[in-house]
Amino acid sequence: MQIQRQADGSVLLDMTQQQARKFAKTVIENAEDAQMALLNFAYLLNEAHYDGVNEFRQPPHAWESGAASPSPKSAT
């Protein structure tokens, strides 16, 4: 993870998804000791991770009569 302070006073964080997940998990596990802004940031990291791995795309016209059902992936 890289942390850079910008000229305008903001902070730029550069991290991989794995680093973000580990950071969020650590913050959430210690929520009783964390400030609200830090908890919100951890929850946003989790949300970004789940959005990033969500590959579902609604087929066009899926709810019209006669629409073909997509074949499910093999269950694991």
PDB file of C-alpha atoms in Angstrom:
ATOM      1  CA  MET A   1       0.000   0.000   0.000  1.00  0.00           C
ATOM      2  CA  GLN A   2       1.277   3.451  -0.877  1.00  0.00           C
ATOM      3  CA  ILE A   3       0.086   6.624   0.841  1.00  0.00           C
ATOM      4  CA  GLN A   4       0.728   9.994  -0.814  1.00  0.00           C
ATOM      5  CA  ARG A   5      -0.224  13.400   0.562  1.00  0.00           C
ATOM      6  CA  GLN A   6      -1.401  15.686  -2.240  1.00  0.00           C
ATOM      7  CA  ALA A   7      -0.680  19.427  -2.536  1.00  0.00           C
ATOM      8  CA  ASP A   8      -4.342  20.233  -1.843  1.00  0.00           C
ATOM      9  CA  GLY A   9      -4.158  18.432   1.525  1.00  0.00           C
ATOM     10  CA  SER A  10      -5.941  15.263   0.409  1.00  0.00           C
ATOM     11  CA  VAL A  11      -4.455  11.798   0.726  1.00  0.00           C
ATOM     12  CA  LEU A  12      -4.101   9.281  -2.113  1.00  0.00           C
ATOM     13  CA  LEU A  13      -4.101   5.589  -1.182  1.00  0.00           C
ATOM     14  CA  ASP A  14      -2.883   3.039  -3.705  1.00  0.00           C
ATOM     15  CA  MET A  15      -3.500  -0.607  -2.771  1.00  0.00           C
ATOM     16  CA  THR A  16      -4.320  -3.947  -4.333  1.00  0.00           C
ATOM     17  CA  GLN A  17      -7.674  -5.649  -3.788  1.00  0.00           C
ATOM     18  CA  GLN A  18      -6.002  -8.134  -1.465  1.00  0.00           C
ATOM     19  CA  GLN A  19      -4.484  -5.340   0.627  1.00  0.00           C
ATOM     20  CA  ALA A  20      -7.827  -3.514   0.745  1.00  0.00           C
ATOM     21  CA  ARG A  21      -9.660  -6.659   1.897  1.00  0.00           C
ATOM     22  CA  LYS A  22      -7.067  -7.315   4.610  1.00  0.00           C
ATOM     23  CA  PHE A  23      -7.217  -3.693   5.791  1.00  0.00           C
ATOM     24  CA  ALA A  24     -11.038  -3.675   5.857  1.00  0.00           C
ATOM     25  CA  LYS A  25     -11.144  -6.987   7.715  1.00  0.00           C
ATOM     26  CA  THR A  26      -8.721  -5.727  10.350  1.00  0.00           C
ATOM     27  CA  VAL A  27     -10.669  -2.494  10.876  1.00  0.00           C
ATOM     28  CA  ILE A  28     -14.024  -4.290  11.108  1.00  0.00           C
ATOM     29  CA  GLU A  29     -12.640  -6.901  13.536  1.00  0.00           C
ATOM     30  CA  ASN A  30     -11.540  -4.026  15.786  1.00  0.00           C
ATOM     31  CA  ALA A  31     -14.624  -1.868  15.247  1.00  0.00           C
ATOM     32  CA  GLU A  32     -14.995  -1.002  18.930  1.00  0.00           C
ATOM     33  CA  ASP A  33     -11.653   0.858  18.777  1.00  0.00           C
ATOM     34  CA  ALA A  34     -12.188   2.528  15.370  1.00  0.00           C
ATOM     35  CA  GLN A  35     -13.458   5.983  14.505  1.00  0.00           C
ATOM     36  CA  MET A  36     -16.660   6.165  12.416  1.00  0.00           C
ATOM     37  CA  ALA A  37     -14.839   7.571   9.362  1.00  0.00           C
ATOM     38  CA  LEU A  38     -12.436   4.623   9.399  1.00  0.00           C
ATOM     39  CA  LEU A  39     -15.310   2.136   9.699  1.00  0.00           C
ATOM     40  CA  ASN A  40     -17.120   3.801   6.803  1.00  0.00           C
ATOM     41  CA  PHE A  41     -13.948   3.551   4.733  1.00  0.00           C
ATOM     42  CA  ALA A  42     -13.603  -0.153   5.558  1.00  0.00           C
ATOM     43  CA  TYR A  43     -17.209  -0.793   4.548  1.00  0.00           C
ATOM     44  CA  LEU A  44     -16.660   1.096   1.284  1.00  0.00           C
ATOM     45  CA  LEU A  45     -13.604  -1.067   0.561  1.00  0.00           C
ATOM     46  CA  ASN A  46     -15.697  -4.195   1.135  1.00  0.00           C
ATOM     47  CA  GLU A  47     -18.454  -2.884  -1.115  1.00  0.00           C
ATOM     48  CA  ALA A  48     -15.929  -2.064  -3.848  1.00  0.00           C
ATOM     49  CA  HIS A  49     -14.507  -5.575  -3.587  1.00  0.00           C
ATOM     50  CA  TYR A  50     -17.905  -7.228  -3.927  1.00  0.00           C
ATOM     51  CA  ASP A  51     -18.831  -4.953  -6.842  1.00  0.00           C
ATOM     52  CA  GLY A  52     -15.516  -5.831  -8.486  1.00  0.00           C
ATOM     53  CA  VAL A  53     -16.076  -9.590  -8.327  1.00  0.00           C
ATOM     54  CA  ASN A  54     -19.780  -9.486  -9.255  1.00  0.00           C
ATOM     55  CA  GLU A  55     -19.914 -10.816 -12.803  1.00  0.00           C
ATOM     56  CA  PHE A  56     -23.705 -11.059 -13.112  1.00  0.00           C
ATOM     57  CA  ARG A  57     -25.189  -9.178 -16.036  1.00  0.00           C
ATOM     58  CA  GLN A  58     -28.918  -9.184 -16.674  1.00  0.00           C
ATOM     59  CA  PRO A  59     -29.588 -10.607 -20.157  1.00  0.00           C
ATOM     60  CA  PRO A  60     -31.449  -8.214 -22.433  1.00  0.00           C
ATOM     61  CA  HIS A  61     -35.211  -8.749 -22.463  1.00  0.00           C
ATOM     62  CA  ALA A  62     -34.966 -11.391 -19.716  1.00  0.00           C
ATOM     63  CA  TRP A  63     -38.480 -10.766 -18.430  1.00  0.00           C
ATOM     64  CA  GLU A  64     -40.294 -10.912 -21.760  1.00  0.00           C
ATOM     65  CA  SER A  65     -42.413 -13.951 -22.497  1.00  0.00           C
ATOM     66  CA  GLY A  66     -40.505 -16.649 -24.355  1.00  0.00           C
ATOM     67  CA  ALA A  67     -37.109 -15.386 -23.189  1.00  0.00           C
ATOM     68  CA  ALA A  68     -34.486 -18.102 -22.922  1.00  0.00           C
ATOM     69  CA  SER A  69     -33.199 -18.870 -19.443  1.00  0.00           C
ATOM     70  CA  PRO A  70     -29.420 -18.691 -19.125  1.00  0.00           C
ATOM     71  CA  SER A  71     -27.770 -21.993 -18.287  1.00  0.00           C
ATOM     72  CA  PRO A  72     -26.495 -21.958 -14.693  1.00  0.00           C
ATOM     73  CA  LYS A  73     -22.815 -22.431 -13.980  1.00  0.00           C
ATOM     74  CA  SER A  74     -21.947 -25.766 -12.480  1.00  0.00           C
ATOM     75  CA  ALA A  75     -22.630 -25.759  -8.755  1.00  0.00           C
ATOM     76  CA  THR A  76     -19.640 -25.997  -6.494  1.00  0.00           C
TER      77      THR A  76
END
